Amino acid sequence: MTRKQPAHASQTTYRFLLSQPLVLVGLMGSGKTAVGSRLAEQLQMPFIDSDHEIEAQAGLSIRDIFDIGGEAKFRDLEYRVMKRLMTEQPAIIATGGGAFCQPATRQLIAEHATSLWLDASPEVLLSRIGDISTRPLLMSGDPLEILRRLAAERQDDYAQADLQLRTGHLRHQATLNK
């Protein structure tokens, strides 16, 4: 794990995590939900998937929100949900892949949480995703090329996270032990 600001022991990290939300960012397939839910269990903290919260607040699926209101409406709703989550009890929060790429949402997270970028190569991500039919973004062309393009486009945004964890081919438990 790399840090923007050096720290010594994992105890320092855990104390910090318990005092504010930890927001997991990264591309689809990076493990935000799988690793986040396991980490929350280990730390005895709530786990929240921001996409599920958005759907609950809207009463619609994310796909329907996009179809009805477009990306601008979705991003507005995403920001409002993240703002609410930042003011509730500390939790492990998994975001959608594009959330941290929105300047206002990224700033909100920077002010109220610790961000952790789960980073893996597009090849690893594609192997983890498996059935792309659940990922509409990947169905518009060659999935590997789409992931490569997204990784390149989002690199600078994700690099602004407080922490970075290269997961590679690690299983979720091995990622937690890193």
mmCIF file of C-alpha atoms in Angstrom:
data_model
loop_
_atom_site.group_PDB
_atom_site.id
_atom_site.type_symbol
_atom_site.label_atom_id
_atom_site.label_comp_id
_atom_site.label_asym_id
_atom_site.label_seq_id
_atom_site.Cartn_x
_atom_site.Cartn_y
_atom_site.Cartn_z
ATOM 1 C CA MET A 1 0.000 0.000 0.000
ATOM 2 C CA THR A 2 1.369 3.381 -0.881
ATOM 3 C CA ARG A 3 0.537 6.548 0.982
ATOM 4 C CA LYS A 4 0.668 10.189 0.133
ATOM 5 C CA GLN A 5 1.762 10.885 3.701
ATOM 6 C CA PRO A 6 3.979 8.333 5.434
ATOM 7 C CA ALA A 7 2.707 6.485 8.469
ATOM 8 C CA HIS A 8 4.365 3.786 10.480
ATOM 9 C CA ALA A 9 2.109 1.033 11.684
ATOM 10 C CA SER A 10 -1.164 -0.441 10.585
ATOM 11 C CA GLN A 11 -2.529 0.436 14.058
ATOM 12 C CA THR A 12 -2.278 4.086 13.055
ATOM 13 C CA THR A 13 -4.201 3.303 9.893
ATOM 14 C CA TYR A 14 -6.906 1.404 11.773
ATOM 15 C CA ARG A 15 -7.341 4.185 14.346
ATOM 16 C CA PHE A 16 -7.704 6.650 11.501
ATOM 17 C CA LEU A 17 -10.184 4.401 9.696
ATOM 18 C CA LEU A 18 -12.377 4.111 12.737
ATOM 19 C CA SER A 19 -12.711 7.882 13.104
ATOM 20 C CA GLN A 20 -14.032 8.645 9.599
ATOM 21 C CA PRO A 21 -15.363 6.846 6.516
ATOM 22 C CA LEU A 22 -13.020 4.859 4.299
ATOM 23 C CA VAL A 23 -14.066 5.261 0.672
ATOM 24 C CA LEU A 24 -12.923 2.634 -1.804
ATOM 25 C CA VAL A 25 -12.371 3.839 -5.355
ATOM 26 C CA GLY A 26 -11.255 2.170 -8.559
ATOM 27 C CA LEU A 27 -12.441 0.609 -11.771
ATOM 28 C CA MET A 28 -15.140 -2.039 -11.988
ATOM 29 C CA GLY A 29 -13.767 -5.390 -10.889
ATOM 30 C CA SER A 30 -11.140 -3.845 -8.615
ATOM 31 C CA GLY A 31 -12.741 -5.408 -5.541
ATOM 32 C CA LYS A 32 -14.396 -2.399 -3.941
ATOM 33 C CA THR A 33 -17.456 -4.372 -2.851
ATOM 34 C CA ALA A 34 -15.785 -7.715 -2.133
ATOM 35 C CA VAL A 35 -12.783 -6.310 -0.270
ATOM 36 C CA GLY A 36 -14.834 -3.542 1.346
ATOM 37 C CA SER A 37 -17.405 -5.885 2.850
ATOM 38 C CA ARG A 38 -14.681 -8.161 4.243
ATOM 39 C CA LEU A 39 -12.727 -5.223 5.651
ATOM 40 C CA ALA A 40 -15.856 -3.809 7.271
ATOM 41 C CA GLU A 41 -16.490 -7.176 8.895
ATOM 42 C CA GLN A 42 -12.921 -7.367 10.211
ATOM 43 C CA LEU A 43 -13.077 -3.826 11.576
ATOM 44 C CA GLN A 44 -16.635 -4.280 12.845
ATOM 45 C CA MET A 45 -17.799 -1.281 10.847
ATOM 46 C CA PRO A 46 -20.809 -0.891 8.559
ATOM 47 C CA PHE A 47 -20.312 -1.555 4.862
ATOM 48 C CA ILE A 48 -22.181 0.607 2.355
ATOM 49 C CA ASP A 49 -22.323 0.243 -1.422
ATOM 50 C CA SER A 50 -23.016 3.761 -2.707
ATOM 51 C CA ASP A 51 -24.675 2.438 -5.878
ATOM 52 C CA HIS A 52 -27.211 0.542 -3.749
ATOM 53 C CA GLU A 53 -27.833 3.703 -1.717
ATOM 54 C CA ILE A 54 -28.408 5.699 -4.914
ATOM 55 C CA GLU A 55 -30.893 3.106 -6.178
ATOM 56 C CA ALA A 56 -32.714 3.076 -2.829
ATOM 57 C CA GLN A 57 -32.980 6.856 -2.716
ATOM 58 C CA ALA A 58 -34.180 7.111 -6.330
ATOM 59 C CA GLY A 59 -36.395 4.041 -6.243
ATOM 60 C CA LEU A 60 -34.852 3.151 -9.607
ATOM 61 C CA SER A 61 -31.960 1.099 -10.902
ATOM 62 C CA ILE A 62 -28.847 2.984 -11.947
ATOM 63 C CA ARG A 63 -29.512 1.989 -15.548
ATOM 64 C CA ASP A 64 -33.030 3.499 -15.276
ATOM 65 C CA ILE A 65 -31.673 6.686 -13.689
ATOM 66 C CA PHE A 66 -29.321 7.076 -16.662
ATOM 67 C CA ASP A 67 -32.112 6.291 -19.152
ATOM 68 C CA ILE A 68 -34.583 8.728 -17.602
ATOM 69 C CA GLY A 69 -32.388 11.573 -16.367
ATOM 70 C CA GLY A 70 -29.045 11.075 -18.069
ATOM 71 C CA GLU A 71 -25.590 11.083 -16.563
ATOM 72 C CA ALA A 72 -25.930 14.613 -15.144
ATOM 73 C CA LYS A 73 -28.943 13.580 -13.045
ATOM 74 C CA PHE A 74 -27.156 10.427 -11.892
ATOM 75 C CA ARG A 75 -24.014 12.366 -10.881
ATOM 76 C CA ASP A 76 -26.110 14.886 -8.946
ATOM 77 C CA LEU A 77 -27.862 12.090 -7.074
ATOM 78 C CA GLU A 78 -24.530 10.323 -6.508
ATOM 79 C CA TYR A 79 -23.062 13.497 -5.000
ATOM 80 C CA ARG A 80 -26.049 13.995 -2.685
ATOM 81 C CA VAL A 81 -25.878 10.372 -1.506
ATOM 82 C CA MET A 82 -22.127 10.627 -0.874
ATOM 83 C CA LYS A 83 -22.646 13.885 1.038
ATOM 84 C CA ARG A 84 -25.153 12.132 3.294
ATOM 85 C CA LEU A 85 -22.844 9.146 3.781
ATOM 86 C CA MET A 86 -19.963 11.446 4.760
ATOM 87 C CA THR A 87 -22.007 12.821 7.679
ATOM 88 C CA GLU A 88 -23.218 9.490 9.061
ATOM 89 C CA GLN A 89 -21.263 7.125 11.273
ATOM 90 C CA PRO A 90 -17.866 6.019 9.975
ATOM 91 C CA ALA A 91 -18.215 3.150 7.509
ATOM 92 C CA ILE A 92 -16.451 1.395 4.676
ATOM 93 C CA ILE A 93 -18.014 2.796 1.491
ATOM 94 C CA ALA A 94 -17.654 1.291 -1.986
ATOM 95 C CA THR A 95 -18.236 3.799 -4.781
ATOM 96 C CA GLY A 96 -19.130 3.345 -8.405
ATOM 97 C CA GLY A 97 -16.123 3.434 -10.720
ATOM 98 C CA GLY A 98 -16.779 6.980 -11.946
ATOM 99 C CA ALA A 99 -17.656 8.645 -8.637
ATOM 100 C CA PHE A 100 -14.116 9.660 -7.684
ATOM 101 C CA CYS A 101 -13.621 11.093 -11.188
ATOM 102 C CA GLN A 102 -16.196 13.809 -10.484
ATOM 103 C CA PRO A 103 -14.350 16.823 -9.022
ATOM 104 C CA ALA A 104 -17.094 17.800 -6.545
ATOM 105 C CA THR A 105 -17.494 14.238 -5.261
ATOM 106 C CA ARG A 106 -13.722 13.742 -5.035
ATOM 107 C CA GLN A 107 -13.424 17.006 -3.035
ATOM 108 C CA LEU A 108 -16.235 15.933 -0.719
ATOM 109 C CA ILE A 109 -14.472 12.622 -0.070
ATOM 110 C CA ALA A 110 -11.126 14.372 0.470
ATOM 111 C CA GLU A 111 -12.690 16.638 3.111
ATOM 112 C CA HIS A 112 -14.588 13.972 5.059
ATOM 113 C CA ALA A 113 -13.003 10.575 4.495
ATOM 114 C CA THR A 114 -9.929 8.572 3.662
ATOM 115 C CA SER A 115 -9.879 7.315 0.091
ATOM 116 C CA LEU A 116 -8.303 4.021 -0.947
ATOM 117 C CA TRP A 117 -7.678 3.239 -4.620
ATOM 118 C CA LEU A 118 -7.870 -0.484 -5.346
ATOM 119 C CA ASP A 119 -5.709 -0.723 -8.439
ATOM 120 C CA ALA A 120 -5.322 -3.644 -10.847
ATOM 121 C CA SER A 121 -4.475 -4.018 -14.498
ATOM 122 C CA PRO A 122 -7.282 -4.102 -17.078
ATOM 123 C CA GLU A 123 -6.441 -7.757 -17.760
ATOM 124 C CA VAL A 124 -6.930 -8.675 -14.101
ATOM 125 C CA LEU A 125 -10.112 -6.609 -13.901
ATOM 126 C CA LEU A 126 -11.611 -8.380 -16.902
ATOM 127 C CA SER A 127 -10.778 -11.790 -15.435
ATOM 128 C CA ARG A 128 -12.533 -10.816 -12.186
ATOM 129 C CA ILE A 129 -15.612 -9.393 -13.898
ATOM 130 C CA GLY A 130 -16.307 -12.540 -15.871
ATOM 131 C CA ASP A 131 -19.858 -12.144 -17.206
ATOM 132 C CA ILE A 132 -19.827 -8.727 -18.861
ATOM 133 C CA SER A 133 -23.593 -8.790 -19.401
ATOM 134 C CA THR A 134 -23.927 -7.199 -15.953
ATOM 135 C CA ARG A 135 -21.611 -4.369 -17.049
ATOM 136 C CA PRO A 136 -23.342 -2.404 -19.821
ATOM 137 C CA LEU A 137 -20.328 -0.137 -20.263
ATOM 138 C CA LEU A 138 -18.288 -3.139 -21.423
ATOM 139 C CA MET A 139 -20.820 -4.257 -24.005
ATOM 140 C CA SER A 140 -20.187 -1.445 -26.475
ATOM 141 C CA GLY A 141 -16.967 -2.902 -27.862
ATOM 142 C CA ASP A 142 -13.944 -4.995 -26.904
ATOM 143 C CA PRO A 143 -14.174 -5.187 -23.075
ATOM 144 C CA LEU A 144 -10.407 -5.264 -22.578
ATOM 145 C CA GLU A 145 -9.894 -2.207 -24.762
ATOM 146 C CA ILE A 146 -12.690 -0.381 -22.929
ATOM 147 C CA LEU A 147 -11.057 -1.173 -19.563
ATOM 148 C CA ARG A 148 -7.679 -0.020 -20.882
ATOM 149 C CA ARG A 149 -9.216 3.250 -22.071
ATOM 150 C CA LEU A 150 -11.032 3.803 -18.754
ATOM 151 C CA ALA A 151 -7.861 3.053 -16.798
ATOM 152 C CA ALA A 152 -5.926 5.613 -18.838
ATOM 153 C CA GLU A 153 -8.691 8.236 -18.591
ATOM 154 C CA ARG A 154 -9.175 7.811 -14.837
ATOM 155 C CA GLN A 155 -5.542 7.314 -13.777
ATOM 156 C CA ASP A 156 -4.990 10.938 -12.735
ATOM 157 C CA ASP A 157 -8.233 11.044 -10.747
ATOM 158 C CA TYR A 158 -7.631 7.768 -8.908
ATOM 159 C CA ALA A 159 -4.032 8.819 -8.202
ATOM 160 C CA GLN A 160 -5.445 11.576 -5.964
ATOM 161 C CA ALA A 161 -6.673 8.968 -3.466
ATOM 162 C CA ASP A 162 -5.049 9.082 -0.039
ATOM 163 C CA LEU A 163 -3.935 5.449 -0.299
ATOM 164 C CA GLN A 164 -3.259 3.094 -3.197
ATOM 165 C CA LEU A 165 -3.296 -0.684 -3.069
ATOM 166 C CA ARG A 166 -2.124 -2.654 -6.110
ATOM 167 C CA THR A 167 -4.156 -5.828 -5.869
ATOM 168 C CA GLY A 168 -2.933 -7.711 -8.923
ATOM 169 C CA HIS A 169 -4.064 -11.332 -8.921
ATOM 170 C CA LEU A 170 -4.451 -11.460 -5.136
ATOM 171 C CA ARG A 171 -7.518 -13.083 -3.640
ATOM 172 C CA HIS A 172 -9.667 -10.763 -1.526
ATOM 173 C CA GLN A 173 -8.326 -12.048 1.814
ATOM 174 C CA ALA A 174 -4.740 -11.666 0.602
ATOM 175 C CA THR A 175 -5.556 -8.099 -0.413
ATOM 176 C CA LEU A 176 -6.769 -7.393 3.118
ATOM 177 C CA ASN A 177 -3.571 -8.811 4.559
ATOM 178 C CA LYS A 178 -1.375 -6.577 2.376
#
